[in-house]
Tab-separated table of N, CA and C in Angstrom:
chain	number	residue	atom	x	y	z
A	1	MET	N	20.206	-5.850	-30.883
A	1	MET	CA	19.351	-5.940	-29.826
A	1	MET	C	20.408	-6.184	-28.624
A	2	LYS	N	20.391	-5.565	-27.514
A	2	LYS	CA	21.080	-5.742	-26.297
A	2	LYS	C	19.760	-6.303	-24.999
A	3	LYS	N	21.110	-6.592	-24.300
A	3	LYS	CA	20.130	-7.660	-22.981
A	3	LYS	C	20.557	-6.600	-21.930
A	4	VAL	N	19.889	-6.129	-21.282
A	4	VAL	CA	20.380	-5.205	-19.986
A	4	VAL	C	19.765	-5.952	-18.731
A	5	ALA	N	20.647	-5.935	-17.139
A	5	ALA	CA	20.375	-6.664	-16.220
A	5	ALA	C	19.916	-5.575	-15.170
A	6	VAL	N	18.687	-5.918	-14.747
A	6	VAL	CA	18.252	-4.979	-13.724
A	6	VAL	C	18.425	-5.821	-12.105
A	7	TYR	N	19.358	-5.830	-11.560
A	7	TYR	CA	19.503	-6.665	-10.249
A	7	TYR	C	18.663	-6.227	-9.226
A	8	THR	N	18.661	-7.384	-8.323
A	8	THR	CA	17.924	-6.991	-6.890
A	8	THR	C	17.009	-6.460	-7.090
A	9	VAL	N	15.799	-6.816	-7.659
A	9	VAL	CA	14.319	-6.500	-7.310
A	9	VAL	C	13.763	-7.579	-6.663
A	10	TYR	N	12.316	-7.226	-5.940
A	10	TYR	CA	11.917	-8.419	-5.209
A	10	TYR	C	10.395	-8.599	-5.550
A	11	ALA	N	10.434	-10.068	-5.565
A	11	ALA	CA	9.186	-10.464	-5.963
A	11	ALA	C	8.295	-10.918	-4.759
A	12	VAL	N	6.970	-10.279	-4.546
A	12	VAL	CA	6.166	-10.517	-3.365
A	12	VAL	C	4.772	-11.107	-3.722
A	13	GLY	N	4.311	-11.418	-2.615
A	13	GLY	CA	2.748	-12.067	-3.023
A	13	GLY	C	2.901	-13.254	-3.236
A	14	MET	N	4.031	-14.190	-3.577
A	14	MET	CA	4.091	-15.388	-3.914
A	14	MET	C	2.641	-16.484	-2.942
A	15	HIS	N	2.414	-16.077	-2.037
A	15	HIS	CA	1.820	-16.940	-1.179
A	15	HIS	C	0.017	-16.578	-1.774
A	16	HIS	N	-0.213	-15.678	-2.518
A	16	HIS	CA	-1.423	-15.470	-2.863
A	16	HIS	C	-1.942	-16.265	-4.004
A	17	TRP	N	-0.888	-16.867	-4.881
A	17	TRP	CA	-0.801	-17.819	-6.233
A	17	TRP	C	-0.258	-19.111	-5.895
A	18	GLY	N	-0.446	-19.784	-4.354
A	18	GLY	CA	-0.407	-21.079	-4.492
A	18	GLY	C	0.931	-21.399	-4.186
A	19	GLY	N	2.247	-20.515	-3.813
A	19	GLY	CA	3.132	-21.227	-3.066
A	19	GLY	C	3.631	-20.014	-2.140
A	20	HIS	N	4.819	-20.526	-1.541
A	20	HIS	CA	5.319	-19.606	-0.463
A	20	HIS	C	6.683	-18.841	-1.289
A	21	GLU	N	7.267	-19.190	-2.382
A	21	GLU	CA	8.369	-18.743	-2.960
A	21	GLU	C	8.542	-19.311	-4.587
A	22	LEU	N	9.321	-18.442	-5.180
A	22	LEU	CA	9.490	-19.112	-6.410
A	22	LEU	C	10.465	-19.850	-6.668
A	23	CYS	N	10.664	-21.025	-7.658
A	23	CYS	CA	11.442	-22.173	-7.416
A	23	CYS	C	13.009	-21.622	-8.094
A	24	VAL	N	13.949	-21.550	-7.234
A	24	VAL	CA	15.384	-21.400	-7.536
A	24	VAL	C	15.632	-22.319	-8.735
A	25	GLY	N	16.359	-21.548	-9.899
A	25	GLY	CA	16.974	-22.217	-11.170
A	25	GLY	C	15.739	-21.949	-12.127
A	26	ASP	N	14.362	-21.837	-11.926
A	26	ASP	CA	13.454	-21.685	-13.000
A	26	ASP	C	13.333	-20.276	-13.576
A	27	VAL	N	12.819	-20.135	-15.033
A	27	VAL	CA	12.856	-18.626	-15.318
A	27	VAL	C	11.514	-18.197	-15.292
A	28	TYR	N	11.195	-17.121	-15.052
A	28	TYR	CA	9.968	-16.579	-14.956
A	28	TYR	C	9.807	-15.287	-16.183
A	29	PHE	N	8.688	-14.836	-16.549
A	29	PHE	CA	8.448	-14.017	-17.089
A	29	PHE	C	7.499	-13.069	-16.459
A	30	ILE	N	7.776	-11.239	-16.874
A	30	ILE	CA	7.156	-10.502	-16.421
A	30	ILE	C	6.113	-9.887	-17.319
A	31	LYS	N	5.084	-9.016	-17.013
A	31	LYS	CA	3.865	-8.397	-17.726
A	31	LYS	C	3.688	-7.286	-16.835
A	32	ASP	N	3.452	-6.091	-17.225
A	32	ASP	CA	2.563	-5.228	-16.915
A	32	ASP	C	1.267	-5.221	-16.579
A	33	GLU	N	0.288	-4.403	-15.823
A	33	GLU	CA	-0.709	-4.741	-15.719
A	33	GLU	C	-1.567	-3.200	-15.214
A	34	PRO	N	-1.675	-2.764	-16.382
A	34	PRO	CA	-2.100	-1.044	-16.444
A	34	PRO	C	-3.237	-0.917	-15.882
A	35	GLU	N	-4.114	-2.156	-15.823
A	35	GLU	CA	-5.795	-2.154	-15.375
A	35	GLU	C	-6.087	-2.646	-14.084
A	36	ASN	N	-4.581	-2.890	-13.392
A	36	ASN	CA	-4.613	-3.291	-12.247
A	36	ASN	C	-5.532	-2.203	-11.256
A	37	THR	N	-6.539	-2.438	-10.072
A	37	THR	CA	-7.134	-1.248	-9.386
A	37	THR	C	-6.213	-1.002	-8.159
A	38	LYS	N	-5.469	-1.986	-8.041
A	38	LYS	CA	-4.858	-1.873	-6.781
A	38	LYS	C	-3.367	-0.744	-6.856
A	39	ASP	N	-2.929	-0.970	-8.155
A	39	ASP	CA	-1.628	-0.311	-8.580
A	39	ASP	C	-1.536	-0.518	-10.122
A	40	LYS	N	-1.464	0.961	-10.541
A	40	LYS	CA	-1.658	1.074	-12.284
A	40	LYS	C	0.007	0.790	-12.484
A	41	ASN	N	1.083	0.803	-11.607
A	41	ASN	CA	2.438	0.072	-12.040
A	41	ASN	C	2.669	-1.322	-12.176
A	42	ALA	N	1.547	-1.754	-11.565
A	42	ALA	CA	1.938	-3.305	-11.232
A	42	ALA	C	2.487	-4.296	-12.341
A	43	ILE	N	3.242	-4.866	-11.966
A	43	ILE	CA	4.105	-6.197	-12.709
A	43	ILE	C	4.009	-7.253	-12.181
A	44	ALA	N	3.262	-8.145	-12.704
A	44	ALA	CA	3.321	-9.755	-12.496
A	44	ALA	C	3.809	-10.480	-12.803
A	45	ILE	N	4.181	-11.456	-12.376
A	45	ILE	CA	5.474	-12.427	-12.526
A	45	ILE	C	4.546	-13.739	-12.920
A	46	PHE	N	4.998	-14.409	-13.928
A	46	PHE	CA	4.174	-15.607	-14.507
A	46	PHE	C	5.298	-16.541	-14.727
A	47	ALA	N	4.896	-17.892	-14.745
A	47	ALA	CA	5.634	-19.282	-14.353
A	47	ALA	C	6.004	-19.999	-15.967
A	48	ASP	N	4.997	-19.248	-17.053
A	48	ASP	CA	5.310	-19.547	-18.381
A	48	ASP	C	5.402	-18.315	-19.687
A	49	ASP	N	5.928	-18.537	-20.490
A	49	ASP	CA	5.829	-17.791	-21.426
A	49	ASP	C	4.853	-17.247	-22.171
A	50	GLU	N	3.542	-17.688	-22.051
A	50	GLU	CA	2.059	-17.323	-22.791
A	50	GLU	C	1.413	-16.685	-21.721
A	51	LEU	N	1.898	-16.439	-20.581
A	51	LEU	CA	1.502	-15.427	-19.349
A	51	LEU	C	0.304	-15.938	-18.998
A	52	LYS	N	0.255	-17.251	-18.533
A	52	LYS	CA	-1.184	-17.701	-18.318
A	52	LYS	C	-1.038	-18.091	-16.320
A	53	TYR	N	-0.126	-18.567	-16.353
A	53	TYR	CA	0.166	-18.844	-14.835
A	53	TYR	C	0.958	-18.134	-13.794
A	54	LYS	N	0.132	-16.883	-13.170
A	54	LYS	CA	0.661	-15.892	-12.141
A	54	LYS	C	1.282	-16.471	-11.155
A	55	ARG	N	2.496	-16.334	-10.626
A	55	ARG	CA	3.020	-16.467	-9.416
A	55	ARG	C	3.269	-15.559	-8.375
A	56	ALA	N	3.472	-14.364	-8.874
A	56	ALA	CA	4.019	-13.408	-7.767
A	56	ALA	C	3.657	-12.124	-8.329
A	57	TYR	N	4.303	-10.725	-7.859
A	57	TYR	CA	4.370	-9.505	-8.405
A	57	TYR	C	5.990	-9.189	-7.793
A	58	LEU	N	6.114	-7.917	-8.513
A	58	LEU	CA	7.110	-7.043	-8.531
A	58	LEU	C	6.807	-6.296	-7.371
A	59	SER	N	7.780	-5.991	-6.174
A	59	SER	CA	7.251	-5.358	-5.007
A	59	SER	C	7.065	-3.544	-6.033
A	60	ARG	N	6.063	-3.007	-5.321
A	60	ARG	CA	5.558	-1.650	-5.886
A	60	ARG	C	7.028	-0.786	-6.073
A	61	ASP	N	7.747	-0.460	-5.456
A	61	ASP	CA	9.217	0.141	-5.714
A	61	ASP	C	9.870	-0.284	-7.062
A	62	ASP	N	9.927	-1.690	-7.136
A	62	ASP	CA	10.481	-2.279	-8.610
A	62	ASP	C	9.901	-1.943	-9.597
A	63	ALA	N	8.489	-2.418	-9.181
A	63	ALA	CA	7.535	-2.325	-10.572
A	63	ALA	C	7.219	-0.868	-10.883
A	64	SER	N	7.411	0.233	-9.964
A	64	SER	CA	7.378	1.656	-10.721
A	64	SER	C	8.761	1.767	-11.611
A	65	VAL	N	9.664	1.594	-11.759
A	65	VAL	CA	10.778	1.483	-12.392
A	65	VAL	C	10.536	0.756	-13.732
A	66	VAL	N	10.057	-0.808	-13.733
A	66	VAL	CA	9.948	-1.377	-14.923
A	66	VAL	C	8.605	-1.122	-15.597
A	67	SER	N	7.582	-0.886	-14.926
A	67	SER	CA	6.780	-0.549	-15.759
A	67	SER	C	6.947	1.121	-16.580
A	68	GLN	N	7.533	1.989	-16.074
A	68	GLN	CA	8.096	3.038	-16.801
A	68	GLN	C	8.706	2.630	-17.920
A	69	LEU	N	9.748	1.832	-17.790
A	69	LEU	CA	10.520	1.173	-18.884
A	69	LEU	C	9.425	0.705	-20.375
A	70	ILE	N	8.638	-0.167	-19.877
A	70	ILE	CA	7.448	-0.792	-20.610
A	70	ILE	C	6.794	0.371	-21.037
A	71	ARG	N	6.148	1.291	-20.254
A	71	ARG	CA	5.126	2.565	-21.114
A	71	ARG	C	6.159	3.560	-22.108
A	72	GLU	N	7.232	3.299	-21.609
A	72	GLU	CA	8.027	4.504	-22.618
A	72	GLU	C	8.426	3.348	-24.082
A	73	ASN	N	8.083	2.076	-24.203
A	73	ASN	CA	8.310	1.234	-25.236
A	73	ASN	C	9.789	1.101	-25.376
A	74	LEU	N	10.725	0.891	-24.559
A	74	LEU	CA	12.001	0.687	-24.058
A	74	LEU	C	12.432	-0.760	-24.592
A	75	THR	N	11.642	-1.471	-23.953
A	75	THR	CA	11.862	-2.825	-24.082
A	75	THR	C	11.411	-3.375	-25.534
A	76	CYS	N	11.832	-4.758	-26.143
A	76	CYS	CA	11.648	-5.485	-27.076
A	76	CYS	C	11.291	-6.916	-26.828
A	77	GLY	N	10.241	-7.160	-26.604
A	77	GLY	CA	10.034	-8.761	-26.561
A	77	GLY	C	9.599	-8.909	-24.757
A	78	LYS	N	10.177	-10.263	-24.709
A	78	LYS	CA	9.351	-10.351	-23.205
A	78	LYS	C	10.601	-10.122	-22.184
A	79	ILE	N	10.444	-9.719	-21.023
A	79	ILE	CA	10.941	-9.666	-19.844
A	79	ILE	C	11.393	-10.736	-19.175
A	80	TYR	N	12.771	-11.117	-18.872
A	80	TYR	CA	12.758	-12.527	-17.934
A	80	TYR	C	13.114	-12.170	-16.407
A	81	LEU	N	12.831	-13.222	-15.325
A	81	LEU	CA	13.410	-12.953	-13.960
A	81	LEU	C	13.585	-13.999	-13.663
A	82	LYS	N	14.578	-14.250	-12.741
A	82	LYS	CA	15.258	-15.480	-12.335
A	82	LYS	C	15.359	-15.102	-10.825
A	83	GLN	N	15.092	-16.096	-9.790
A	83	GLN	CA	15.429	-15.207	-8.269
A	83	GLN	C	16.684	-15.954	-8.290
A	84	LYS	N	17.432	-15.201	-7.189
A	84	LYS	CA	18.551	-15.444	-6.180
A	84	LYS	C	18.734	-16.448	-5.266
A	85	GLY	N	17.723	-16.454	-4.720
A	85	GLY	CA	17.593	-17.192	-3.643
A	85	GLY	C	16.371	-17.613	-2.997
A	86	PRO	N	15.989	-18.030	-1.597
A	86	PRO	CA	14.815	-18.348	-0.969
A	86	PRO	C	14.403	-17.365	-0.521
A	87	ALA	N	13.080	-17.160	-0.206
A	87	ALA	CA	12.200	-16.163	0.007
A	87	ALA	C	12.604	-15.693	1.243
A	88	GLU	N	12.705	-14.817	1.798
A	88	GLU	CA	12.529	-14.144	3.293
A	88	GLU	C	11.821	-13.372	3.860
A	89	LYS	N	11.570	-13.306	4.957
A	89	LYS	CA	10.426	-12.563	5.575
A	89	LYS	C	11.439	-11.327	6.065
A	90	PHE	N	10.849	-10.256	5.543
A	90	PHE	CA	11.457	-8.769	6.155
A	90	PHE	C	11.059	-8.105	7.026
A	91	LYS	N	9.639	-8.093	7.311
A	91	LYS	CA	9.233	-7.255	8.511
A	91	LYS	C	7.902	-8.242	8.963
A	92	LYS	N	7.455	-7.539	10.099
A	92	LYS	CA	6.341	-8.520	10.604
A	92	LYS	C	4.999	-8.712	9.672
A	93	ARG	N	4.642	-7.457	9.053
A	93	ARG	CA	3.746	-7.506	8.523
A	93	ARG	C	3.557	-7.500	7.202
A	94	CYS	N	4.712	-7.833	6.908
A	94	CYS	CA	4.815	-8.440	5.159
A	94	CYS	C	4.686	-9.683	4.909
A	95	GLY	N	4.496	-10.059	3.937
A	95	GLY	CA	4.624	-11.703	3.558
A	95	GLY	C	6.512	-11.687	3.168
A	96	PRO	N	6.486	-12.819	2.550
A	96	PRO	CA	7.741	-13.274	2.065
A	96	PRO	C	8.184	-12.230	0.731
A	97	LYS	N	9.383	-11.797	0.663
A	97	LYS	CA	9.859	-10.781	-0.397
A	97	LYS	C	11.290	-12.234	-0.719
A	98	GLN	N	11.335	-12.145	-2.230
A	98	GLN	CA	11.938	-12.916	-2.819
A	98	GLN	C	13.328	-12.278	-3.725
A	99	ARG	N	14.468	-12.292	-3.305
A	99	ARG	CA	15.627	-11.342	-4.384
A	99	ARG	C	15.764	-11.748	-5.617
A	100	CYS	N	15.263	-11.179	-6.893
A	100	CYS	CA	15.434	-11.804	-8.322
A	100	CYS	C	16.441	-10.840	-8.785
A	101	ASN	N	16.268	-11.248	-10.147
A	101	ASN	CA	17.154	-10.389	-11.236
A	101	ASN	C	16.605	-10.355	-12.491
A	102	ILE	N	16.369	-9.352	-13.467
A	102	ILE	CA	15.441	-9.249	-14.315
A	102	ILE	C	16.422	-8.930	-15.722
A	103	TRP	N	16.093	-9.577	-16.580
A	103	TRP	CA	16.539	-9.152	-17.884
A	103	TRP	C	15.606	-8.544	-18.946
A	104	ILE	N	16.435	-7.518	-19.382
A	104	ILE	CA	15.275	-6.939	-20.417
A	104	ILE	C	15.948	-6.429	-21.947
A	105	LEU	N	15.313	-7.156	-22.880
A	105	LEU	CA	15.880	-7.018	-24.444
A	105	LEU	C	15.537	-5.514	-25.019
A	106	CYS	N	16.615	-4.919	-25.585
A	106	CYS	CA	16.000	-3.734	-26.082
A	106	CYS	C	16.878	-3.246	-27.074
A	107	ALA	N	16.383	-2.429	-27.784
A	107	ALA	CA	17.103	-1.888	-29.143
A	107	ALA	C	18.383	-0.899	-28.893
A	108	GLU	N	19.379	-1.157	-29.744
A	108	GLU	CA	20.855	-0.510	-29.131
A	108	GLU	C	20.337	1.172	-28.953
A	109	GLU	N	19.610	1.763	-29.520
A	109	GLU	CA	19.283	3.228	-29.182
A	109	GLU	C	18.835	3.534	-27.955
A	110	SER	N	17.962	2.563	-27.474
A	110	SER	CA	17.291	2.563	-26.141
A	110	SER	C	18.042	2.656	-24.824
A	111	VAL	N	19.246	2.141	-24.921
A	111	VAL	CA	20.483	1.918	-23.822
A	111	VAL	C	20.571	2.865	-22.831
A	112	GLY	N	20.775	3.928	-23.494
A	112	GLY	CA	20.853	5.245	-22.845
A	112	GLY	C	20.072	5.574	-21.957
A	113	LYS	N	18.695	5.603	-22.420
A	113	LYS	CA	17.229	6.061	-21.941
A	113	LYS	C	17.042	5.334	-20.711
A	114	ILE	N	17.316	3.865	-21.024
A	114	ILE	CA	17.209	2.873	-20.008
A	114	ILE	C	18.328	2.904	-18.750
A	115	ARG	N	19.618	3.222	-19.327
A	115	ARG	CA	20.593	3.674	-17.960
A	115	ARG	C	20.133	4.864	-17.151
A	116	GLU	N	19.476	5.926	-18.066
A	116	GLU	CA	19.358	7.101	-17.183
A	116	GLU	C	17.846	6.828	-15.998
A	117	LEU	N	17.197	6.031	-16.536
A	117	LEU	CA	15.924	5.689	-15.785
A	117	LEU	C	16.496	4.379	-14.528
A	118	LEU	N	17.046	3.546	-14.955
A	118	LEU	CA	17.926	2.735	-13.985
A	118	LEU	C	18.883	3.553	-12.907
A	119	SER	N	19.508	4.726	-12.792
A	119	SER	CA	20.041	5.200	-12.443
A	119	SER	C	19.347	6.074	-11.162
A	120	LYS	N	18.219	5.957	-11.582
A	120	LYS	CA	16.909	6.478	-10.268
A	120	LYS	C	16.748	5.265	-9.448
A	121	TYR	N	16.636	4.045	-10.096
A	121	TYR	CA	16.400	2.702	-9.569
A	121	TYR	C	17.481	2.809	-8.534
A	122	GLN	N	18.659	2.963	-8.794
A	122	GLN	CA	19.966	2.736	-8.249
A	122	GLN	C	19.714	3.637	-6.627
A	123	ASP	N	19.563	4.844	-7.220
A	123	ASP	CA	19.250	5.699	-5.756
A	123	ASP	C	18.166	5.183	-4.822
A	124	LEU	N	17.198	4.467	-5.797
A	124	LEU	CA	16.135	3.594	-4.582
A	124	LEU	C	17.073	2.317	-4.127
A	125	GLU	N	17.738	2.086	-4.647
A	125	GLU	CA	18.429	0.794	-4.009
A	125	GLU	C	19.373	1.451	-2.860
A	126	GLU	N	19.994	2.387	-2.793
A	126	GLU	CA	20.694	3.008	-1.776
A	126	GLU	C	19.934	3.094	-0.702
A	127	ARG	N	18.662	4.021	-1.024
A	127	ARG	CA	17.896	4.343	0.025
A	127	ARG	C	17.616	2.879	0.879
A	128	ARG	N	17.128	1.762	-0.002
A	128	ARG	CA	16.480	0.514	0.380
A	128	ARG	C	17.693	0.044	1.509
A	129	GLY	N	18.907	0.395	1.147
A	129	GLY	CA	19.791	-0.785	1.607
A	129	GLY	C	20.179	0.179	2.890
A	130	SER	N	20.032	1.438	3.055
A	130	SER	CA	20.146	2.314	4.361
A	130	SER	C	18.723	2.056	5.525
A	131	ASN	N	18.008	1.597	4.883
A	131	ASN	CA	16.856	1.127	5.653
A	131	ASN	C	16.914	-0.097	6.298
A	132	ASN	N	17.719	-1.257	5.897
A	132	ASN	CA	17.913	-2.542	6.576
A	132	ASN	C	18.942	-2.454	7.559
């Protein structure tokens, strides 16, 4: 098994689930929600490893990449998320966003395909950086 890190994903919607931000230092777990009617690529963030206590979602851009990894069965087991700092409000019409890192466990033979998909994610990050 290998552990692949994806840096600087954003958690959003924390205020809908009873908090204004994820607690710094806690470990969270993520799961895809293909049945979600608002976004078929939705990735929910949970406070517990049994995936009972929803706390937020990944942003749509980030969720589209992570959901593809899950759909293609490139992950093994749970995916972990840890926040990097306090939530920030980026735009007038958007709620708070919180920068996070995720870690994906995968089989050795999946690493190349994951890196290929994440290179597209890197392009997204560069575009995101040029918009700020």
